[in-house]
CSV table of C-alpha atoms and ligand atoms in Angstrom, one decimal:
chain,number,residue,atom,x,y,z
A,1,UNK,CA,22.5,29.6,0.7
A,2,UNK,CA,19.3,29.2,2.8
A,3,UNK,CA,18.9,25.7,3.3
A,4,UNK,CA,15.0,26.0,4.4
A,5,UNK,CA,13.8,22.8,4.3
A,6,UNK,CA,15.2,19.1,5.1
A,7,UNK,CA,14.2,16.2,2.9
A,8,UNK,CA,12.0,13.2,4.6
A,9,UNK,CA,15.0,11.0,4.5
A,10,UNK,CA,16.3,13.6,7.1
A,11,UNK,CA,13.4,14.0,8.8
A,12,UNK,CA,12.8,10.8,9.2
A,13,UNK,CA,15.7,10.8,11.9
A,14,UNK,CA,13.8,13.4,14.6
A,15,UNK,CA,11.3,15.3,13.2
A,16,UNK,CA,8.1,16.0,15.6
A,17,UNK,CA,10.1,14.5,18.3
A,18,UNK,CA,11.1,17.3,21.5
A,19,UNK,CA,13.7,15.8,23.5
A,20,UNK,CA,13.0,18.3,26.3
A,21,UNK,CA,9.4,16.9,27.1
A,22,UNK,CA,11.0,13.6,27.6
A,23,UNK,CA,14.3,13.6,30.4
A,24,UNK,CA,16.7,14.3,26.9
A,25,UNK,CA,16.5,11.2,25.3
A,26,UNK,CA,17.6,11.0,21.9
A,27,UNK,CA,15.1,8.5,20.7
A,28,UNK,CA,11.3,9.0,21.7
A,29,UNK,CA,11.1,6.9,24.2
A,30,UNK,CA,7.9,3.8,24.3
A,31,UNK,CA,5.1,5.7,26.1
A,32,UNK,CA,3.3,2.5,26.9
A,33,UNK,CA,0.6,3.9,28.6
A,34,UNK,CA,-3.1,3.8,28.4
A,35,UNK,CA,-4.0,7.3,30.0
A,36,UNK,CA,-2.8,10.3,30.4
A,37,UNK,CA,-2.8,12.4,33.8
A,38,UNK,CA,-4.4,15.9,33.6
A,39,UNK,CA,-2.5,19.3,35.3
A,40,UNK,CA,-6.4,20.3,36.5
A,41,UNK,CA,-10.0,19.5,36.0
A,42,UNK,CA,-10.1,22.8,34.0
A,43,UNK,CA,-7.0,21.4,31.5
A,44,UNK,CA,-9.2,17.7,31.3
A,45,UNK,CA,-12.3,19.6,30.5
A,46,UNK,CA,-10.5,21.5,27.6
A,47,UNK,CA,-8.6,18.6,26.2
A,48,UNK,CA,-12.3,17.0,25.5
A,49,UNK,CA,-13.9,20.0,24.3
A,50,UNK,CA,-10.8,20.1,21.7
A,51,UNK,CA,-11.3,16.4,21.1
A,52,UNK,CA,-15.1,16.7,20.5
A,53,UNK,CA,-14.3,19.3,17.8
A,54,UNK,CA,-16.2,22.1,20.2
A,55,UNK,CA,-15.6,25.8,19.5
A,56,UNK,CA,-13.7,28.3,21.7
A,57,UNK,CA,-10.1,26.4,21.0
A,58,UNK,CA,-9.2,27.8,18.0
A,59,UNK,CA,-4.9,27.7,17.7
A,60,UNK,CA,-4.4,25.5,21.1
A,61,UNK,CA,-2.5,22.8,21.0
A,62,UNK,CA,-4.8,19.7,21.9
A,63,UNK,CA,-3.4,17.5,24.8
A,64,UNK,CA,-2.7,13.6,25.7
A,65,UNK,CA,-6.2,12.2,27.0
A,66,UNK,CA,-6.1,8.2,26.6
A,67,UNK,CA,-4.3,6.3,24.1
A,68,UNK,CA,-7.2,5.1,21.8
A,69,UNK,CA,-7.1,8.7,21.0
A,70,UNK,CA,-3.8,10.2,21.2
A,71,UNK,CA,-0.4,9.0,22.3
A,72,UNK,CA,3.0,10.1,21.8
A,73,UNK,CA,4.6,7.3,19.4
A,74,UNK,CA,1.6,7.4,17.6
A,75,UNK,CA,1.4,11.2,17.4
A,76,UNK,CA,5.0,11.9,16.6
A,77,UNK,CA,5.0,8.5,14.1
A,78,UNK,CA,2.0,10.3,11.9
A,79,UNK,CA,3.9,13.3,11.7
A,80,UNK,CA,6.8,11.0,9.7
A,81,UNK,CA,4.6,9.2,8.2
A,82,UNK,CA,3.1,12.6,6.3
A,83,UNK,CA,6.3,13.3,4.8
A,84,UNK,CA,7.1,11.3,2.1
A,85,UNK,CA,3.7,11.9,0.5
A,86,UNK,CA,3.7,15.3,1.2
A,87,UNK,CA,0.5,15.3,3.0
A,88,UNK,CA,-0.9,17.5,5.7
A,89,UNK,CA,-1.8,14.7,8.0
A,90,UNK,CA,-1.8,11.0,8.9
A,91,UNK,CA,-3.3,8.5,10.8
A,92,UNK,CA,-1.7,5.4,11.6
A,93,UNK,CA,-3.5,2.1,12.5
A,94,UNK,CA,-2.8,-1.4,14.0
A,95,UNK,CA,-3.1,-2.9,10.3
A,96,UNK,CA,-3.2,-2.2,6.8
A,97,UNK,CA,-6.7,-3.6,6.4
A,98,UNK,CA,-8.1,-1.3,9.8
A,99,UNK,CA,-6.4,1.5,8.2
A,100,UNK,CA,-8.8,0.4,4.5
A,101,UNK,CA,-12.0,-0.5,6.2
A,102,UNK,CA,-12.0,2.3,9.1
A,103,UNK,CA,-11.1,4.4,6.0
A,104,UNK,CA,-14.0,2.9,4.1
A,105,UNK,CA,-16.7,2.9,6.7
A,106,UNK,CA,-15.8,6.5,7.2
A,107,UNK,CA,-17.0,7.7,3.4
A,108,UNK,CA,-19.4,5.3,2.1
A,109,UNK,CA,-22.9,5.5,3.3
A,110,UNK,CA,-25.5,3.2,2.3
A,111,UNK,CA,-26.4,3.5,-1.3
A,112,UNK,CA,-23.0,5.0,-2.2
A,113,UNK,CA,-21.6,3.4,-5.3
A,114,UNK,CA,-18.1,2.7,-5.1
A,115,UNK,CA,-15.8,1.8,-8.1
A,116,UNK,CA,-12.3,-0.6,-7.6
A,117,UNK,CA,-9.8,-1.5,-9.6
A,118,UNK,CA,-9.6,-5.2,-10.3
A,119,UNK,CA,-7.0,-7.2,-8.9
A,120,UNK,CA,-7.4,-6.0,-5.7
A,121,UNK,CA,-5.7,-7.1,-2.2
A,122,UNK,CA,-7.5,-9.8,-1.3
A,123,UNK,CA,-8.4,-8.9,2.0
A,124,UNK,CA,-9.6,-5.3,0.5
A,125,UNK,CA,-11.6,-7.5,-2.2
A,126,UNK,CA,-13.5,-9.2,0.6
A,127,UNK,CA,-14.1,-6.8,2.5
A,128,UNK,CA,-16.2,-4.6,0.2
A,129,UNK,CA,-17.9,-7.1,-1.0
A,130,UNK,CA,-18.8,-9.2,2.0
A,131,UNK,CA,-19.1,-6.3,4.4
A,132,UNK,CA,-19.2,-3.1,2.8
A,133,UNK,CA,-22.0,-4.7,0.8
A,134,UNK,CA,-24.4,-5.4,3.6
A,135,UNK,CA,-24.6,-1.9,4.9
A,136,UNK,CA,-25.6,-1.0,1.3
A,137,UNK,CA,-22.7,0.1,-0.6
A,138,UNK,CA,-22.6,-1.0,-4.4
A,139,UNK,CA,-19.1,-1.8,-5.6
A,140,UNK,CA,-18.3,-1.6,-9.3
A,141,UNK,CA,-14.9,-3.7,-10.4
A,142,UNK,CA,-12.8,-2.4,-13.1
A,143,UNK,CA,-9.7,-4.1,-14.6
A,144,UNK,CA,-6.6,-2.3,-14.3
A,145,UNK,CA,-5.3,-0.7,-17.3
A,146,UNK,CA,-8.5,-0.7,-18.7
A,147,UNK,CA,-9.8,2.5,-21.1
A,148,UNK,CA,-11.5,4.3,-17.9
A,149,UNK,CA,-13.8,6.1,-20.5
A,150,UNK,CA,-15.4,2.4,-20.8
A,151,UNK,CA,-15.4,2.7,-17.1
A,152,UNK,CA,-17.4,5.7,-17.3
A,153,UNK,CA,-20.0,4.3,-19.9
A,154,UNK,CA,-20.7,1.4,-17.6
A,155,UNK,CA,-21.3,3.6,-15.2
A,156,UNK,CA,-23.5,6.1,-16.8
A,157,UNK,CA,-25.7,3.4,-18.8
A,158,UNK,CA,-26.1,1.4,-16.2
A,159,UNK,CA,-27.7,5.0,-14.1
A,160,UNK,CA,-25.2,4.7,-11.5
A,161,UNK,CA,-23.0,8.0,-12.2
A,162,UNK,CA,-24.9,10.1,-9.8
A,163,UNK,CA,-24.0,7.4,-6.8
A,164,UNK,CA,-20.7,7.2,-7.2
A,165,UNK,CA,-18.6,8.1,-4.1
A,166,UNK,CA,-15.2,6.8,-4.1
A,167,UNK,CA,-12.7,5.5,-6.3
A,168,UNK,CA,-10.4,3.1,-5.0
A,169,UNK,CA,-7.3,2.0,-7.0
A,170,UNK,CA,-4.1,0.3,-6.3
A,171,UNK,CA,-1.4,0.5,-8.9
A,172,UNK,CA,0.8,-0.9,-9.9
A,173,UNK,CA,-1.9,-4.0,-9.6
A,174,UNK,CA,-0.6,-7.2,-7.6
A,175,UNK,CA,0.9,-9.2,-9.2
A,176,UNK,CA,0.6,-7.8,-12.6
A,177,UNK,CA,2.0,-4.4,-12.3
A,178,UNK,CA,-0.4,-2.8,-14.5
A,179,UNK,CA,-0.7,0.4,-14.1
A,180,UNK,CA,-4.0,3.1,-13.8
A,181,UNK,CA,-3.9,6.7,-14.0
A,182,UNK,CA,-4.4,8.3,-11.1
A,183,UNK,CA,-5.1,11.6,-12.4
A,184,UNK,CA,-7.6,10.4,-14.7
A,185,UNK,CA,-9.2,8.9,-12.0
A,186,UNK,CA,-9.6,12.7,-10.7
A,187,UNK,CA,-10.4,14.1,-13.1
A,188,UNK,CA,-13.8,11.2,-13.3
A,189,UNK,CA,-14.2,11.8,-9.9
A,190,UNK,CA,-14.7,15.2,-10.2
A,191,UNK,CA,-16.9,15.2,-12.9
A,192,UNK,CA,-18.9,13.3,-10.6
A,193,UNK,CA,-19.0,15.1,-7.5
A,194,UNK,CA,-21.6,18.0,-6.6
A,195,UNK,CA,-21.5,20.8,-4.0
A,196,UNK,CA,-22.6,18.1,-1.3
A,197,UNK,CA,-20.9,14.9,-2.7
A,198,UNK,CA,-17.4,14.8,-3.3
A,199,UNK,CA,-16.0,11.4,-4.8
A,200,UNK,CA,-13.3,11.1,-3.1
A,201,UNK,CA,-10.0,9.2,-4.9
A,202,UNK,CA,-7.9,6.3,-2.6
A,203,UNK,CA,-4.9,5.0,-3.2
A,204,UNK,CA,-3.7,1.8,-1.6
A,205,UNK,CA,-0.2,2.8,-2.1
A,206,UNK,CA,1.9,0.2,-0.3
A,207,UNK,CA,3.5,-1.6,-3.4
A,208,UNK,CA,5.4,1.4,-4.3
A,209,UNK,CA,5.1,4.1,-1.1
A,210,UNK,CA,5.8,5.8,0.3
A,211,UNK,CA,9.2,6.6,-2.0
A,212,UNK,CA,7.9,5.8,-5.2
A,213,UNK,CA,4.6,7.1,-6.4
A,214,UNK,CA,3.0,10.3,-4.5
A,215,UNK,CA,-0.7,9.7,-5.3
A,216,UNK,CA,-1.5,12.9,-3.5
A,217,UNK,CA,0.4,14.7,-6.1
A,218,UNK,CA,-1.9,13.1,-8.6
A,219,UNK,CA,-5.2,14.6,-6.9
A,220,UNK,CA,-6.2,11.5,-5.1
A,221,UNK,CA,-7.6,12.6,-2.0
A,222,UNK,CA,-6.6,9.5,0.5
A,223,UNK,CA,-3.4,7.2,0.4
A,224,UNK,CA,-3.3,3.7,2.6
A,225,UNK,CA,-1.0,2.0,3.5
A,226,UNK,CA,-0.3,-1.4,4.8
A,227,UNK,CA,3.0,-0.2,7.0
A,228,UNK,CA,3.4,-3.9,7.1
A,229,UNK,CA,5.3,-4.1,3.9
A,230,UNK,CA,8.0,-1.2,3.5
A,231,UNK,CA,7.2,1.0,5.9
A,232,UNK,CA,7.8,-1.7,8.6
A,233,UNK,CA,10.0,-3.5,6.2
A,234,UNK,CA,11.5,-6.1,8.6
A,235,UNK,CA,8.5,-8.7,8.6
A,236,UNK,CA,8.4,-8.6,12.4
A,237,UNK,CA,5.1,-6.3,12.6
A,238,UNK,CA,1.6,-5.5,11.4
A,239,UNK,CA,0.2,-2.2,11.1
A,240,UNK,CA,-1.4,0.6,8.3
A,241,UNK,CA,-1.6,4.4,7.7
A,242,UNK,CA,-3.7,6.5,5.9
A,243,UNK,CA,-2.3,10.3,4.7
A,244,UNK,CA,-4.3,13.1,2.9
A,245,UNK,CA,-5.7,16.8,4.2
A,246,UNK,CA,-5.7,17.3,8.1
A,247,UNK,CA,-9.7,17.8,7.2
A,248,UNK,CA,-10.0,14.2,5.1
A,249,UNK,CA,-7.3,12.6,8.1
A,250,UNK,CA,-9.4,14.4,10.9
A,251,UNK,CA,-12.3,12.5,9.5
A,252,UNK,CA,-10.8,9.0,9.8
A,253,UNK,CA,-9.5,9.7,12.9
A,254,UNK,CA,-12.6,10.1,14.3
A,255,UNK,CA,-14.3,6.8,12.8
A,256,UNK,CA,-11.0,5.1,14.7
A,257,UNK,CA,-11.8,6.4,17.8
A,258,UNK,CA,-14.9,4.5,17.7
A,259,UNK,CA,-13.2,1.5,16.2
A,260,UNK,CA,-10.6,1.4,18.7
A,261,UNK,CA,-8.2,0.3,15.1
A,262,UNK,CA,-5.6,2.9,16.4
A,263,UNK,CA,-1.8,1.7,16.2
A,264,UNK,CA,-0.2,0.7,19.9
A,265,UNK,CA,2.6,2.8,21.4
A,266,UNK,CA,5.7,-0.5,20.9
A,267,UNK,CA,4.3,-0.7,17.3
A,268,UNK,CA,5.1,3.1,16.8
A,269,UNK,CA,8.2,3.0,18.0
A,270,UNK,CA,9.0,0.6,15.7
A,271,UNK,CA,7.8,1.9,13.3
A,272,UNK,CA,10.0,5.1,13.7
A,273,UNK,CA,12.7,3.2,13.6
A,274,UNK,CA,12.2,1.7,10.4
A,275,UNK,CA,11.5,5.0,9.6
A,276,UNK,CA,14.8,6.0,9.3
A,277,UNK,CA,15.9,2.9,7.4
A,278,UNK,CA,13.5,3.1,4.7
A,279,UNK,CA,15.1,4.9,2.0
A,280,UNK,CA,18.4,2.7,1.7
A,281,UNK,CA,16.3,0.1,2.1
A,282,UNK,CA,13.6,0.8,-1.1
A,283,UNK,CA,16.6,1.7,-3.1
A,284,UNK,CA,18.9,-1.3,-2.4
A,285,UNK,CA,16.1,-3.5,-2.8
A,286,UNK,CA,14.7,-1.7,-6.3
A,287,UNK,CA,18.6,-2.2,-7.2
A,288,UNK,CA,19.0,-5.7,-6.6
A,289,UNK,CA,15.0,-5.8,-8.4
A,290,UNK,CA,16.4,-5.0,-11.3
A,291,UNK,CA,19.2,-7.5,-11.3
A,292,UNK,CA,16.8,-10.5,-11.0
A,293,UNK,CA,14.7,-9.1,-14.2
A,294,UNK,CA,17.2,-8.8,-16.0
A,295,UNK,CA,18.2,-12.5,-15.0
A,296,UNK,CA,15.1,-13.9,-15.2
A,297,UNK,CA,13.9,-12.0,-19.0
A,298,UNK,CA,17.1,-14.1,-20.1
A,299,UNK,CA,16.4,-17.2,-18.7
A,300,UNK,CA,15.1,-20.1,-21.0
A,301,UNK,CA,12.6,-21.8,-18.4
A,302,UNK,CA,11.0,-18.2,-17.8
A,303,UNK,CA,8.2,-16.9,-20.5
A,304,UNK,CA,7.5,-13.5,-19.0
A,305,UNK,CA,9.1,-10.9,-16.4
A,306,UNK,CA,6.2,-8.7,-15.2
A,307,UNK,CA,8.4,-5.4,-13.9
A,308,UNK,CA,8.1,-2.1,-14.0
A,309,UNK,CA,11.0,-1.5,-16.0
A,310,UNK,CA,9.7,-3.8,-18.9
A,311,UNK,CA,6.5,-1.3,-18.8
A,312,UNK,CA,7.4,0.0,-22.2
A,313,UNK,CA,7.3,-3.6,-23.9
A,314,UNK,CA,4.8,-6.0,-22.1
A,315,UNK,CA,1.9,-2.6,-21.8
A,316,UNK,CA,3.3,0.0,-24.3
A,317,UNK,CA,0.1,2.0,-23.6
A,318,UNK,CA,0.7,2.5,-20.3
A,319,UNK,CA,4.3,3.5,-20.7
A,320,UNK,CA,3.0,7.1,-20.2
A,321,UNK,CA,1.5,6.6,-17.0
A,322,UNK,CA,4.9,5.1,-15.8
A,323,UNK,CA,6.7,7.8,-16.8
A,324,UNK,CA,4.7,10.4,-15.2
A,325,UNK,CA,3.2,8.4,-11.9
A,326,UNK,CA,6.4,6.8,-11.2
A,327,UNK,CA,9.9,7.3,-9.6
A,328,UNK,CA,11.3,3.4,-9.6
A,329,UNK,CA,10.8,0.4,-11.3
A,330,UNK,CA,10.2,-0.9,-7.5
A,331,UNK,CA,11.3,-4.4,-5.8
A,332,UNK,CA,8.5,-6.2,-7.0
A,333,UNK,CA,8.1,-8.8,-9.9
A,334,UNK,CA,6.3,-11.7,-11.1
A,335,UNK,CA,7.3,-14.4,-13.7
A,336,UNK,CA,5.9,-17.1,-15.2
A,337,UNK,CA,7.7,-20.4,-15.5
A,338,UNK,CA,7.5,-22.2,-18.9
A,339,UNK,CA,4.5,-24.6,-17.6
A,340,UNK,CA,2.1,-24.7,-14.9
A,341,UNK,CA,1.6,-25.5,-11.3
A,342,UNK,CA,4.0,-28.2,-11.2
A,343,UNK,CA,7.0,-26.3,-12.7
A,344,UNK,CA,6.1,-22.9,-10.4
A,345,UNK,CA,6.3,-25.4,-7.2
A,346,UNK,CA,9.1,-27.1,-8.3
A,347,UNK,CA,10.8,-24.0,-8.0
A,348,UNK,CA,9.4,-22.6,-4.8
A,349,UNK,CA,9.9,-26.1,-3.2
A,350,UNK,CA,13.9,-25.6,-4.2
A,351,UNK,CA,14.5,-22.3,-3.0
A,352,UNK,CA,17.2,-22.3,-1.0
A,353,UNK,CA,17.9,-19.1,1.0
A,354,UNK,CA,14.2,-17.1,-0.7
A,355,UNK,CA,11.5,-18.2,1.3
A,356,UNK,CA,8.1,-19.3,0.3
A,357,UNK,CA,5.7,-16.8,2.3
A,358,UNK,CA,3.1,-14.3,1.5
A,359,UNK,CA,3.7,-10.5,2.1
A,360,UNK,CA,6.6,-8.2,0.5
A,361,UNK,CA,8.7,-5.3,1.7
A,362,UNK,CA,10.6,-7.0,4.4
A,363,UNK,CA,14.6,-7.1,4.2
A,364,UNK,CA,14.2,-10.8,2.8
A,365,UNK,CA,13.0,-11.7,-0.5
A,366,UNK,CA,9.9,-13.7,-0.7
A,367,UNK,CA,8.2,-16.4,-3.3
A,368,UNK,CA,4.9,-17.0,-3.4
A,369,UNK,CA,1.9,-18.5,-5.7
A,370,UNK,CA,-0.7,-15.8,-6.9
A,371,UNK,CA,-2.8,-18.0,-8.4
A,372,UNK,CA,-3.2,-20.4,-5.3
A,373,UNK,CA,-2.3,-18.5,-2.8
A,374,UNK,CA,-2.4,-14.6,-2.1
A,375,UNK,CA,-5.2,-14.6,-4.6
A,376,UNK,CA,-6.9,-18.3,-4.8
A,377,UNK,CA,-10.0,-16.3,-4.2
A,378,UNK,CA,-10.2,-14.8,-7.4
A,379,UNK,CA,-12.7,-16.4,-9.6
A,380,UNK,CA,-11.0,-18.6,-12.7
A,381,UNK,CA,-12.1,-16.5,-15.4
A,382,UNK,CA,-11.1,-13.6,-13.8
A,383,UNK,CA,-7.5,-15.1,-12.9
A,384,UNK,CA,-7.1,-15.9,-16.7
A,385,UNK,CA,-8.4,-12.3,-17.9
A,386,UNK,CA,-6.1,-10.9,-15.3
A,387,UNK,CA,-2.8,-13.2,-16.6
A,388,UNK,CA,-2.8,-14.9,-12.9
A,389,UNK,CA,-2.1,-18.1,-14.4
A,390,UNK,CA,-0.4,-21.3,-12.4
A,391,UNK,CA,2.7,-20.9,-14.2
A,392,UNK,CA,3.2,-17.4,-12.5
A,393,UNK,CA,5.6,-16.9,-9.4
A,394,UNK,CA,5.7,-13.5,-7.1
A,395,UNK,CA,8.8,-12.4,-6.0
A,396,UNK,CA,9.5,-9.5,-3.7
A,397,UNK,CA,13.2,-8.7,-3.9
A,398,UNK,CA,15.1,-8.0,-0.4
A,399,UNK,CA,17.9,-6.3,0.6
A,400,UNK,CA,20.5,-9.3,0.3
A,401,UNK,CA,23.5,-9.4,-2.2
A,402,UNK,CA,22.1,-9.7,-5.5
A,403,UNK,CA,24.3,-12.7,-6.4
A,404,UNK,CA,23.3,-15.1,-3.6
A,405,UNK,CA,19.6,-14.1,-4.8
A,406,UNK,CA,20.5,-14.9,-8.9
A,407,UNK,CA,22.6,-18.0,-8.0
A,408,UNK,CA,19.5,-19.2,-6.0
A,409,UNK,CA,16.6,-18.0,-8.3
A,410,UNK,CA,19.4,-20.2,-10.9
A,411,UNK,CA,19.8,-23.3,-9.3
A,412,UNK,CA,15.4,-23.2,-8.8
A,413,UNK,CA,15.2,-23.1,-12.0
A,414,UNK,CA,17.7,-26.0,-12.6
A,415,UNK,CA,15.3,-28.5,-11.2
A,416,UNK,CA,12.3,-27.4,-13.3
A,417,UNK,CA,12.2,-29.5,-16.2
A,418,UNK,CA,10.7,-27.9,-19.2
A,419,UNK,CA,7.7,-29.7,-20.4
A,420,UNK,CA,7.6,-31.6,-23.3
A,421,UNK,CA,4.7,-30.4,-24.8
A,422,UNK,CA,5.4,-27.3,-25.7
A,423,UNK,CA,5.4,-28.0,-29.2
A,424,UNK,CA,3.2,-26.8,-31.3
A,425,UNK,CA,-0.1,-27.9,-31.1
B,501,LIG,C1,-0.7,-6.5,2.9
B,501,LIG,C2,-1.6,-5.6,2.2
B,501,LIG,C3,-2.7,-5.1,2.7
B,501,LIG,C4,-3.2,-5.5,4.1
B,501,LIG,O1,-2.4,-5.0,5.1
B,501,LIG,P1,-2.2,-5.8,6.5
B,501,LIG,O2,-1.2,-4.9,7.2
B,501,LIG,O3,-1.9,-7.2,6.3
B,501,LIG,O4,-3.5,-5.6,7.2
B,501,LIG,C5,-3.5,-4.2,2.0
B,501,LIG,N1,-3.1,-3.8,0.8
B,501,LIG,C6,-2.0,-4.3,0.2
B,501,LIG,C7,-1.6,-3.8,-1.2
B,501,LIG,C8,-1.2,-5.2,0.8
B,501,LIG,O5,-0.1,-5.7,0.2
């Protein structure tokens, strides 16, 4: 049997890595360095022609120049980072949110419409429309899991069709897990685009990538990541990615030259080594995920579980876009506590071994207040439209035994007293 290829998960272990070029190291070694040292003038000269995209270079292999623009860990860590998605190319950044605005900057041009899907990062949300805004991009919200024919209308009434340039999603939306289609996004961008515009589709894909949900498979054209979450996955660094088509990644990669947003060569290496982790670690934590749902959609002090795997009965319309967009339930969930601010604190204050922070994907499991916290930006009436109510609690489930995480979750949960009120009114 001809065994041709090796799946990421074994990939993730050595591949684009030469041990010869570096003394025979097993591991790629931290290449902290800022420059690289040239064999001739002749060699430097052609390095920057390749760099500058000039002709006359065609099949060379580009070499190390200065590590703003190329460096080992950085290099070999984009070849990993490719694989999962099954993209041609990525470029990997010092954060999640230099790898979305150097991303950003690098397609929208000034009278460019582009359309988002509503909740949004909060950073993200800012950005476009406190920056992106002032160079003269127009940005469109839509809910998720709304009808994106309605989208559409909105856009064609209101004369804007012929604008649009990107799409930007991310689903499932934090902390809701609604899901959007991506295909259908596609297939809108498409109609949209011209011989000299494409509309380009992005996916912020850190909630479920890069295991999970392949947006590239879907037709979107760009997939971000905040490496951060589980790519990084042990809380202890900050950094972003961006995958697609060597020609869509070249792009980037040339608006973060400029920038200077480029990932440093200790960050890589770290990165790699999570790398290699990141399978057992998605799966252990989707496993214990599922374990606290199924607690919590039991318990008497909690009103709803918002999980993937309850997709088919809190949105029953979008259990088809589960079933074709997604490979896990994920290790992600919200709740809300029968009550309100006082009965979700009361449990985060009485967490015992969960800690109260911002941020997901790490080997611990988190708590955290939407509503007040990762997005006490969001205007009220969007929060209520949106079901971001006080009452509701994040969680993003870890890697610990499933027990100590229930029995703490339990004994939260003992000290909220259920409010009196409740009766019918
Ligand atoms: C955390 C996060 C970001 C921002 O990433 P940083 O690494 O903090 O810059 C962007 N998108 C999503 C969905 C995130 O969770």
């Amino acid at each position: 049997m001809s065994h041709t290829k090796f799946s990421p998960e074994t990939q993730m272990l050595g591949y684009g890595y030469k041990p010869e070029l570096s003394e025979g190291a097993v591991k790629c070694p931290i290449f902290q360095t800022s420059t690289f040292v040239f064999k001739s003038a002749e060699e430097g000269k052609a390095f920057f022609e390749m760099a500058m995209g000039k002709p006359g270079h065609e099949g060379e292999e580009m070499g190390l120049i200065y590590s703003r623009i190329n460096n080992p860990d950085m290099e070999i860590l984009e070849e990993r980072l490719k694989l999962w998605d099954g993209g041609e190319a990525a470029a990997a950044f010092s954060s999640g949110m230099s790898a979305i605005a150097t991303t950003l900057v690098t397609y929208l041009t000034p009278g460019d419409v582009l359309l988002y899907s509503n909740p949004l990062y909060g950073g993200t949300h800012k950005f476009i429309h406190h920056i992106l805004t002032h160079f003269g991009v127009e940005v469109i919200g839509f809910r998720a899991g709304q009808d994106l024919k309605e989208v559409e209308k909105i856009l064609v009434e209101s004369g804007r069709a012929d604008k649009l340039k990107m799409i930007y999603i991310e689903t499932p939306a934090n902390p809701t897990n609604d899901l959007i289609d991506i295909e259908m996004c596609s297939d809108l961008a498409r109609k949209y685009s011209s011989t000299n515009k494409k509309v380009m589709v992005t996916v912020d894909n850190t909630y479920m990538g890069p295991l999970w949900q392949h947006p590239l498979k879907h037709r979107a054209d760009i997939v971000l990541y905040s490496a951060t979450k589980y790519i990084g996955g042990h809380s202890d660094v900050i950094a972003g990615a961006a995958v697609g088509s060597k020609e869509v990644i070249g792009k980037i990669k040339k608006t973060r030259t400029f920038f200077g947003t480029m990932i440093d060569p200790h960050t890589s290496w770290l990165l790699m080594r999570s790398l290699e982790t990141l399978k057992i670690r998605m799966e252990a934590a989707a496993a214990n995920a599922e374990k606290v749902a199924e607690y919590l959609s039991r318990h008497q002090k909690v009103e709803k579980v918002y999980y993937l795997g309850y997709t088919a009965k809190n949105n029953p319309d979008q259990a088809g876009i589960f079933t074709k967009q997604y490979l896990s339930n994920g290790a992600m969930l919200s709740f809300d506590v029968v009550g309100g601010e006082h009965e979700a604190f009361t449990f985060l204050n009485n967490l015992k071994h969960i800690k109260l922070a911002v941020s997901l994907g790490g080997t611990e499991s988190l708590a955290e207040h939407p509503a007040s916290m990762t997005h006490a930006d969001v205007p009220f009436e969007e929060k209520q439209e949106l079901h971001i109510t006080d009452k509701m609690v994040r969680l993003s489930i870890g890697i610990e035994n499933y027990n100590d995480l229930i029995w703490d979750i339990e004994q939260a949960l003992e000290k909220v007293k259920k409010p009196l009120m409740e009766a019918v009114m």
